[in-house]
Coordinates of C-alpha atoms in Angstrom, one line a residue:
M1 CA 63.4 96.4 113.0
T2 CA 62.1 96.7 109.5
T3 CA 64.6 96.1 106.7
I4 CA 64.1 96.5 102.9
E5 CA 66.6 95.4 100.2
T6 CA 66.7 97.2 96.9
Q7 CA 68.8 97.4 93.9
R8 CA 68.0 101.0 93.4
V9 CA 70.6 103.7 94.2
I10 CA 69.4 105.8 97.0
I11 CA 69.5 109.6 96.6
V12 CA 69.0 111.4 99.8
G13 CA 67.4 114.9 99.0
A14 CA 65.2 116.4 96.3
G15 CA 66.8 119.6 95.2
L16 CA 68.7 120.4 92.0
G17 CA 71.7 118.2 92.7
A18 CA 69.5 115.2 93.5
L19 CA 67.1 115.5 90.6
Y20 CA 69.9 116.2 88.2
A21 CA 71.9 113.1 89.4
A22 CA 68.7 110.9 89.2
L23 CA 68.4 111.9 85.4
K24 CA 72.1 111.3 84.7
L25 CA 71.8 108.0 86.4
A26 CA 69.0 107.0 84.1
P27 CA 68.3 104.3 83.2
R28 CA 69.7 102.8 86.4
P29 CA 66.9 102.8 88.9
V30 CA 67.1 105.1 91.7
L31 CA 65.1 105.9 94.9
V32 CA 64.9 109.6 95.7
I33 CA 64.1 110.3 99.3
S34 CA 62.3 113.7 99.6
P35 CA 60.8 115.2 102.8
E36 CA 58.5 117.3 101.0
T37 CA 56.5 117.2 97.7
L38 CA 59.0 117.8 94.9
G39 CA 59.8 121.4 94.4
E40 CA 58.9 122.3 98.0
G41 CA 61.4 122.7 100.8
A42 CA 64.5 122.7 98.6
S43 CA 67.1 125.4 98.7
S44 CA 67.5 125.3 95.1
A45 CA 64.1 126.3 94.5
W46 CA 64.6 129.4 96.4
A47 CA 67.8 130.6 94.6
Q48 CA 67.1 133.9 93.0
G49 CA 70.4 134.8 91.2
G50 CA 71.1 132.0 88.7
V51 CA 74.0 129.9 87.5
A52 CA 77.3 131.3 87.1
A53 CA 79.0 130.3 83.8
A54 CA 81.3 132.0 81.2
M55 CA 78.7 132.2 78.4
A56 CA 79.3 135.8 77.3
K57 CA 81.6 137.0 74.6
G58 CA 85.0 137.7 75.9
D59 CA 84.5 135.7 79.2
T60 CA 86.4 132.5 79.7
P61 CA 86.2 129.5 82.3
E62 CA 89.9 130.7 83.2
A63 CA 88.5 134.3 84.3
H64 CA 85.6 132.5 86.1
A65 CA 88.2 130.3 88.0
L66 CA 90.3 133.2 89.0
D67 CA 87.2 135.0 90.4
T68 CA 86.4 131.9 92.2
K69 CA 89.7 131.7 93.8
Y70 CA 89.8 135.5 94.8
A71 CA 86.4 135.1 96.5
G72 CA 87.5 132.1 98.3
A73 CA 90.1 133.9 100.4
G74 CA 93.1 131.6 99.9
T75 CA 91.6 128.2 100.4
V76 CA 90.0 127.2 97.2
D77 CA 91.2 123.9 95.5
A78 CA 92.4 125.2 92.2
E79 CA 91.9 122.0 90.3
V80 CA 88.3 121.9 91.5
A81 CA 87.8 125.4 90.3
R82 CA 89.3 124.7 86.9
L83 CA 87.1 121.6 86.6
V84 CA 83.8 123.2 87.5
T85 CA 84.2 126.4 85.6
A86 CA 85.1 124.4 82.5
E87 CA 82.1 122.4 82.8
A88 CA 79.6 125.2 83.3
R89 CA 78.7 125.9 79.7
R90 CA 77.8 122.3 79.1
H91 CA 75.3 122.3 81.8
I92 CA 73.6 125.6 80.7
L93 CA 73.0 124.1 77.4
D94 CA 71.9 120.7 78.9
L95 CA 69.3 122.7 81.1
T96 CA 68.2 124.7 78.0
D97 CA 67.7 121.6 76.1
L98 CA 65.5 120.2 78.9
G99 CA 63.5 123.3 78.5
T100 CA 64.7 125.8 81.1
P101 CA 63.5 129.3 80.0
F102 CA 66.7 131.2 80.5
D103 CA 66.3 135.0 79.8
R104 CA 67.5 135.7 76.4
D105 CA 68.2 138.9 74.5
A106 CA 66.7 140.0 71.1
S107 CA 69.4 138.1 69.2
G108 CA 68.8 134.9 71.2
G109 CA 72.0 135.2 73.5
Y110 CA 71.8 134.6 77.1
V111 CA 71.2 137.5 79.4
M112 CA 73.8 137.7 82.0
S113 CA 74.0 139.5 85.4
R114 CA 76.8 140.7 87.3
E115 CA 77.1 139.8 91.0
A116 CA 79.4 140.2 93.8
A117 CA 83.2 139.6 93.2
H118 CA 82.6 138.6 89.5
S119 CA 84.9 140.5 87.2
T120 CA 82.2 140.5 84.5
A121 CA 78.4 139.7 83.9
R122 CA 78.5 136.1 84.1
V123 CA 75.2 134.9 85.9
V124 CA 72.6 133.1 83.6
R125 CA 69.3 134.0 84.9
V126 CA 65.4 133.3 84.5
K127 CA 62.6 135.9 84.7
G128 CA 65.0 138.2 86.6
D129 CA 65.0 136.4 90.1
Q130 CA 63.4 133.1 89.4
A131 CA 66.2 130.8 88.3
G132 CA 66.0 128.3 91.1
R133 CA 62.3 127.9 90.9
E134 CA 62.3 127.6 87.0
I135 CA 65.3 125.2 86.8
M136 CA 63.7 122.8 89.5
Q137 CA 60.2 122.9 87.8
T138 CA 62.1 121.9 84.5
L139 CA 63.9 119.1 86.3
I140 CA 60.8 117.9 88.2
A141 CA 58.9 117.6 84.9
E142 CA 61.7 115.5 83.5
V143 CA 61.9 113.3 86.6
R144 CA 58.2 112.6 86.7
Q145 CA 58.4 111.2 83.3
T146 CA 61.5 109.2 83.7
P147 CA 60.6 105.5 84.4
S148 CA 63.9 104.6 86.3
V149 CA 63.3 107.3 89.0
Q150 CA 61.0 106.6 92.0
V151 CA 60.4 109.2 94.5
A152 CA 59.5 108.7 98.0
E153 CA 57.8 112.0 99.2
G154 CA 57.0 112.7 102.8
V155 CA 60.1 110.7 104.1
I156 CA 63.3 111.7 105.7
A157 CA 66.6 110.0 105.9
S158 CA 68.0 110.0 109.6
G159 CA 71.0 107.8 109.6
L160 CA 73.4 105.7 107.5
E161 CA 74.1 102.1 108.1
V162 CA 77.9 101.3 108.0
E163 CA 79.6 98.0 107.9
G164 CA 83.4 97.9 107.7
G165 CA 83.8 101.5 106.6
K166 CA 81.2 101.0 103.7
V167 CA 77.9 102.4 103.7
T168 CA 75.3 99.7 103.1
G169 CA 71.9 101.4 103.7
V170 CA 70.0 104.2 104.9
W171 CA 67.7 104.6 107.8
V172 CA 64.5 106.7 106.8
E173 CA 61.3 107.7 108.7
R174 CA 58.2 109.7 108.1
A175 CA 58.9 113.4 107.6
H176 CA 55.8 114.8 109.0
E177 CA 54.5 112.7 111.7
P178 CA 56.2 110.4 114.4
S179 CA 57.2 107.0 113.2
G180 CA 59.9 104.2 113.7
R181 CA 62.8 103.9 111.5
T182 CA 63.1 101.6 108.4
L183 CA 66.4 100.5 107.1
V184 CA 66.8 100.5 103.3
R185 CA 69.8 98.7 102.0
A186 CA 71.2 99.7 98.7
P187 CA 74.1 99.2 96.5
A188 CA 75.1 102.9 96.6
V189 CA 74.2 106.1 98.2
L190 CA 74.3 109.6 97.1
L191 CA 73.7 112.5 99.7
A192 CA 72.3 115.7 98.1
G193 CA 70.2 116.9 100.9
G194 CA 71.3 120.6 101.4
G195 CA 73.3 122.7 103.9
S196 CA 72.9 124.0 107.3
G197 CA 71.7 127.6 107.1
G198 CA 68.4 126.7 108.9
L199 CA 70.6 125.9 112.0
F200 CA 70.7 129.7 112.4
A201 CA 67.6 131.9 113.8
V202 CA 68.2 134.5 111.0
T203 CA 68.4 132.5 107.5
T204 CA 67.2 132.6 104.0
N205 CA 67.1 128.6 103.9
P206 CA 63.8 126.6 103.7
P207 CA 62.8 125.4 107.2
R208 CA 63.9 121.8 106.9
I209 CA 67.5 122.6 105.7
R210 CA 69.1 122.4 109.2
G211 CA 72.4 120.3 108.7
Q212 CA 70.7 116.9 109.2
V213 CA 72.4 115.2 106.1
I214 CA 75.8 116.5 106.9
G215 CA 75.2 115.4 110.6
M216 CA 74.1 111.9 109.8
A217 CA 77.2 111.5 107.7
A218 CA 79.5 112.8 110.4
R219 CA 77.8 110.5 112.9
A220 CA 78.5 107.6 110.6
G221 CA 82.2 108.4 110.7
A222 CA 82.4 110.5 107.5
R223 CA 85.3 113.1 107.4
I224 CA 83.9 116.8 107.3
A225 CA 85.6 119.8 105.7
D226 CA 85.5 123.5 106.3
P227 CA 82.5 123.3 108.7
E228 CA 83.4 126.9 110.1
F229 CA 82.7 128.7 106.9
M230 CA 79.1 129.8 106.8
Q231 CA 78.2 132.4 104.2
F232 CA 75.8 135.1 105.4
H233 CA 74.0 136.9 102.5
P234 CA 74.1 140.5 103.1
T235 CA 70.6 141.3 101.8
A236 CA 68.0 139.2 103.4
I237 CA 64.9 141.3 103.5
A238 CA 64.5 142.2 107.2
T239 CA 60.7 142.1 107.8
G240 CA 60.5 139.6 110.4
E241 CA 59.7 136.5 108.3
D242 CA 61.3 133.2 109.1
P243 CA 62.9 132.2 106.8
A244 CA 63.9 135.7 105.7
P245 CA 63.1 136.4 102.0
L246 CA 66.0 137.5 99.9
A247 CA 66.8 140.5 97.9
T248 CA 68.9 139.0 95.1
E249 CA 72.5 140.1 94.5
A250 CA 71.4 140.8 91.0
L251 CA 69.8 143.9 92.2
R252 CA 73.2 145.3 93.3
G253 CA 74.7 144.0 89.9
E254 CA 72.0 146.3 88.3
G255 CA 73.3 149.3 90.5
A256 CA 71.2 149.2 93.7
I257 CA 73.0 150.7 96.6
L258 CA 73.1 150.1 100.2
I259 CA 72.4 153.0 102.7
N260 CA 71.7 153.5 106.3
N261 CA 69.0 155.4 108.0
R262 CA 71.1 158.5 107.7
G263 CA 71.2 158.2 103.9
E264 CA 74.8 157.3 103.9
R265 CA 76.0 154.8 101.2
F266 CA 78.2 153.0 103.8
M267 CA 79.9 150.5 101.5
L268 CA 82.0 153.1 99.7
A269 CA 84.1 153.5 102.7
V270 CA 84.5 149.7 103.3
H271 CA 85.7 148.3 100.0
E272 CA 86.9 149.5 96.5
L273 CA 84.1 147.4 94.8
A274 CA 81.4 149.0 97.3
E275 CA 78.2 146.9 97.0
L276 CA 79.9 144.4 94.7
A277 CA 82.6 143.4 97.3
P278 CA 82.7 139.8 98.2
R279 CA 79.8 138.5 100.2
D280 CA 81.6 138.2 103.6
I281 CA 82.6 141.8 103.5
V282 CA 79.3 143.2 102.5
A283 CA 77.5 141.0 105.1
R284 CA 79.7 142.2 107.9
A285 CA 79.3 145.8 106.8
V286 CA 75.4 145.3 106.9
Y287 CA 75.6 143.4 110.2
L288 CA 77.6 146.3 111.9
E289 CA 75.2 148.8 110.6
R290 CA 72.3 147.0 112.2
Q291 CA 74.2 146.5 115.4
A292 CA 74.9 150.1 115.6
G293 CA 71.2 151.0 115.1
R294 CA 71.7 152.5 111.8
E295 CA 69.1 150.4 109.9
P296 CA 70.8 149.3 106.6
A297 CA 68.6 149.2 103.5
L298 CA 69.0 148.4 99.8
D299 CA 67.9 151.2 97.6
T300 CA 66.7 150.3 94.1
R301 CA 64.7 153.4 93.5
A302 CA 67.2 155.3 91.2
V303 CA 68.4 152.6 89.4
L304 CA 65.4 150.5 88.6
G305 CA 62.2 152.6 89.7
D306 CA 59.1 150.7 88.9
E307 CA 61.0 148.1 86.8
V308 CA 61.7 146.3 90.1
L309 CA 58.2 145.1 90.2
T310 CA 58.3 143.3 86.8
R311 CA 62.0 142.3 86.5
F312 CA 62.3 140.9 90.1
P313 CA 59.1 139.4 91.0
A314 CA 60.1 137.4 94.0
V315 CA 61.6 140.6 95.7
A316 CA 58.4 142.6 94.9
E317 CA 56.2 140.0 96.3
A318 CA 58.3 139.7 99.4
C319 CA 58.1 143.6 99.9
K320 CA 54.3 143.6 99.2
R321 CA 53.7 141.1 102.2
A322 CA 55.5 143.5 104.4
G323 CA 53.9 146.6 103.2
I324 CA 57.1 147.9 101.6
D325 CA 56.9 149.8 98.2
P326 CA 60.3 149.4 96.8
V327 CA 59.6 151.9 94.0
S328 CA 59.5 154.6 96.6
Q329 CA 61.1 153.0 99.7
P330 CA 64.5 151.5 100.4
I331 CA 64.2 147.8 101.4
P332 CA 65.4 146.9 104.9
V333 CA 67.9 144.4 104.9
A334 CA 69.9 142.2 107.3
A335 CA 72.7 139.5 107.1
A336 CA 71.3 136.1 107.2
A337 CA 72.8 132.5 107.1
H338 CA 72.6 131.6 103.4
Y339 CA 75.0 129.0 102.3
H340 CA 77.4 126.5 104.1
M341 CA 80.7 126.3 102.3
G342 CA 81.6 123.2 104.6
G343 CA 80.0 119.7 104.3
V344 CA 81.0 116.2 103.8
D345 CA 84.5 116.1 102.5
T346 CA 84.7 114.8 99.0
D347 CA 87.5 114.0 96.6
H348 CA 87.4 115.3 93.0
E349 CA 85.0 112.5 92.0
G350 CA 82.5 113.3 94.7
R351 CA 83.3 110.3 97.0
A352 CA 83.2 110.7 100.8
S353 CA 85.6 109.1 103.0
L354 CA 83.3 106.2 103.7
D355 CA 83.3 103.7 101.0
N356 CA 80.0 103.5 98.7
L357 CA 79.0 107.1 99.7
W358 CA 78.8 110.1 97.2
V359 CA 77.8 113.6 98.1
C360 CA 76.8 116.6 95.9
G361 CA 75.4 120.0 96.3
E362 CA 75.6 122.0 99.4
A363 CA 75.8 118.9 101.6
S364 CA 79.4 118.3 100.2
S365 CA 82.5 120.3 100.5
T366 CA 84.5 119.9 97.3
G367 CA 87.0 122.8 97.7
L368 CA 85.3 124.9 95.1
H369 CA 84.2 127.5 97.5
G370 CA 87.1 127.9 99.8
A371 CA 86.1 130.2 102.7
N372 CA 83.6 132.3 100.9
R373 CA 81.5 131.1 97.9
L374 CA 81.5 133.2 94.8
A375 CA 78.0 134.3 93.9
S376 CA 75.8 131.8 91.9
N377 CA 78.6 129.2 92.0
G378 CA 76.3 127.1 94.2
L379 CA 73.8 125.9 91.7
L380 CA 76.8 125.4 89.2
E381 CA 78.7 123.1 91.7
A382 CA 75.5 121.1 92.4
L383 CA 75.1 120.5 88.5
V384 CA 78.7 119.6 87.9
Y385 CA 79.1 117.3 90.8
A386 CA 75.7 115.6 90.3
R387 CA 76.9 114.4 86.9
I388 CA 80.4 113.5 88.2
C389 CA 78.8 111.5 91.1
A390 CA 76.4 109.8 88.7
L391 CA 79.3 108.7 86.5
G392 CA 81.2 107.6 89.4
I393 CA 78.4 105.5 90.8
G394 CA 77.8 104.0 87.4
K395 CA 81.5 103.0 87.1
A396 CA 81.6 101.6 90.5
L397 CA 78.3 99.3 90.1
G398 CA 78.7 98.2 86.4
A399 CA 75.7 97.4 84.2
P400 CA 72.2 98.5 85.9
A401 CA 70.3 95.7 87.3
P402 CA 66.5 95.7 87.2
A403 CA 64.6 96.7 90.4
D404 CA 61.3 96.7 91.7
L405 CA 59.5 99.9 93.2
V406 CA 60.2 100.1 96.9
T407 CA 57.2 99.9 99.2
L408 CA 58.1 101.8 102.3
S409 CA 56.5 100.8 105.7
F410 CA 57.2 102.3 109.0
P411 CA 56.9 100.8 112.5
P412 CA 55.1 102.8 115.1
G413 CA 57.1 105.3 116.9
T414 CA 56.7 108.4 119.1
E415 CA 60.0 110.2 118.4
A416 CA 59.2 113.8 117.5
I417 CA 61.4 116.9 116.8
D418 CA 61.4 119.0 120.0
E419 CA 60.6 122.5 118.3
A420 CA 61.4 124.4 121.5
A421 CA 64.9 122.7 121.6
V422 CA 65.3 123.6 117.7
A423 CA 64.4 127.2 118.6
R424 CA 67.1 127.4 121.3
L425 CA 69.7 125.9 119.1
R426 CA 68.8 128.2 116.3
H427 CA 69.2 131.3 118.4
A428 CA 72.4 130.2 120.1
M429 CA 74.0 129.7 116.7
T430 CA 73.1 133.2 115.6
D431 CA 74.1 134.7 118.7
G432 CA 77.5 132.8 119.1
V433 CA 78.4 131.5 115.6
G434 CA 77.0 134.3 113.4
V435 CA 78.6 137.0 111.3
V436 CA 81.0 138.0 114.0
R437 CA 82.4 135.6 116.4
D438 CA 84.8 135.4 119.4
A439 CA 86.1 132.6 121.7
E440 CA 83.5 133.5 124.6
G441 CA 80.5 133.4 122.2
L442 CA 81.7 130.0 120.6
T443 CA 82.2 128.4 124.0
D444 CA 78.9 129.5 125.3
T445 CA 77.2 128.2 122.1
L446 CA 79.0 124.8 122.5
H447 CA 77.5 124.6 126.0
V448 CA 74.2 125.1 124.6
I449 CA 74.6 122.5 122.0
A450 CA 75.7 120.0 124.4
G451 CA 72.8 120.5 126.7
I452 CA 70.3 120.2 123.8
E453 CA 72.2 117.0 122.6
A454 CA 72.0 115.5 126.0
E455 CA 68.2 115.9 126.0
A456 CA 67.6 114.8 122.3
T457 CA 65.2 112.0 121.8
S458 CA 65.3 112.0 118.0
E459 CA 67.8 111.3 115.4
S460 CA 67.1 114.2 113.3
M461 CA 67.8 116.5 116.4
R462 CA 71.1 114.5 117.0
N463 CA 72.1 115.2 113.4
M464 CA 71.4 118.9 113.9
T465 CA 73.6 119.0 117.1
A466 CA 76.4 117.0 115.4
T467 CA 76.6 119.6 112.6
A468 CA 76.2 122.5 115.0
T469 CA 79.0 121.2 117.1
L470 CA 81.2 120.8 113.9
I471 CA 80.6 124.5 113.0
A472 CA 81.2 125.9 116.3
A473 CA 84.3 123.7 117.2
A474 CA 86.0 124.4 113.9
A475 CA 85.3 128.1 114.3
L476 CA 86.8 128.0 117.9
R477 CA 89.8 126.2 116.6
R478 CA 90.5 128.5 113.7
R479 CA 92.0 131.5 115.4
E480 CA 91.9 134.0 112.5
S481 CA 89.5 135.7 110.3
R482 CA 89.0 134.4 106.7
G483 CA 86.0 134.6 104.3
G484 CA 82.9 133.7 105.9
H485 CA 84.6 133.0 109.4
Y486 CA 85.2 136.3 111.2
R487 CA 86.7 136.3 114.8
S488 CA 86.5 139.9 116.5
D489 CA 89.4 138.5 118.8
Y490 CA 91.4 137.3 116.0
P491 CA 90.4 139.9 113.1
Q492 CA 93.2 139.4 110.8
A493 CA 94.0 136.6 108.4
D494 CA 96.9 134.4 109.3
P495 CA 98.7 133.2 106.2
A496 CA 100.0 130.1 108.0
Q497 CA 96.1 129.0 108.3
A498 CA 95.5 129.5 104.6
E499 CA 94.4 125.9 104.3
R500 CA 91.3 123.9 104.5
T501 CA 89.9 122.3 107.7
H502 CA 89.3 118.5 107.7
M503 CA 87.6 117.2 110.9
T504 CA 85.6 114.2 112.1
L505 CA 82.7 114.5 114.5
A506 CA 84.9 112.7 117.2
E507 CA 87.6 115.6 116.8
A508 CA 85.0 118.3 117.1
L509 CA 83.5 116.6 120.2
E510 CA 87.1 116.6 121.8
I511 CA 87.3 120.3 121.1
R512 CA 83.8 120.8 122.8
T513 CA 84.8 118.8 125.8
R514 CA 88.1 120.9 126.4
A515 CA 86.2 124.1 125.8
L516 CA 83.7 123.1 128.5
E517 CA 86.1 121.8 130.9
E518 CA 88.1 125.1 130.7
T519 CA 85.2 127.4 131.7

């Protein structure tokens, strides 16, 4: 076994939360574990909408918090909602100072977009639909010139070392070729490695975002919260790409409408807010239209015309690749796994149930999102909790100690991901744990997960099956419909179940075992 000792704080992940935390920890030395080259493979860089923040005249953090609680369908932690929305403005100004080129109007004010379930235009954007990419480029440039930050690219974390309930290190291996594992022991660990959308066959997430970080924390004994709540984005562009490109919600904020192949604007009959209803409602409507063969599509023609090409370049480029002209044609759409409200359970200071472990971003579950994340609150939460975690780590560790650069070496190994097994897992999750669920489908999926897990030879695969088990088991246990969790056999919300889920992997495995024994 290869073991390396370091005084650097280990940050697992390389998205917005990870990089922002690394900067907030400076000058404390950190080691960022990044499977890809910085800027590639992180969900943050793919975010189109922007960052929700009460920046406009007449808007308030209190109104933002109320919208967050409304969208969250009864399970939002009100204290966390107040905290995060009150902090939003600080982080927009901080990113601006770092050089993020937010869209501004003629008088220098921030251009705000309105997105689903927001009561007003509240989303700060960059170049229409380029917010995630531009914010990430700003942070990457800052990280590259910050001496305290070391980035290990092409390396993936696959496990946590725990001694007496305390995380003492991280197991790492090569990300793109088979290798053995190396243990890096460190004074503190921050997990910021993304969510679980890539566990589904139809997703907007980068290929490597498949629940591995949540899974490895669960396997180490960390408590998980709200795993059943997966948000499906209603307007992934349905052109067969994997991952599916996204038609940002800002298009509907501008007035784009959803129609089917009969020309019907179907959201009018579904919800009073029509296309701007909460995401779970719009996603189910889009899913059911597609299931019925009515081919849902997003129509930007009347409201944007040829402006869609310049104001929303990412959408225009995705359409171009598929031979679609959004100026003259509706854009075919489908519901796709987009954001996991569940994750490693954290307290209000970003701490996990295991000592010495902090979590931020989509890998965490802070209670902000409840059962259904409010649009563009994801990047905001990552920013706020990256800072909170950095402050907490600094308080726990005291004065920074000098640390040499870490030289990683890996023993030989032959453990490689079985891509055929990954494909089986992803299709099983989409079929049985997708937009609409029932007991039979969830049980069938748990069967598939158990079979794949039994044959798994890599730690990354076991991390995926752990997270998949948590999602499906919690969905089977929650016999109601709420937010991103919809059961066709229990289609109504049950007021008695208006509470968050807290679950260990051991408890999820017990649910899985009982379900398999009963069939």
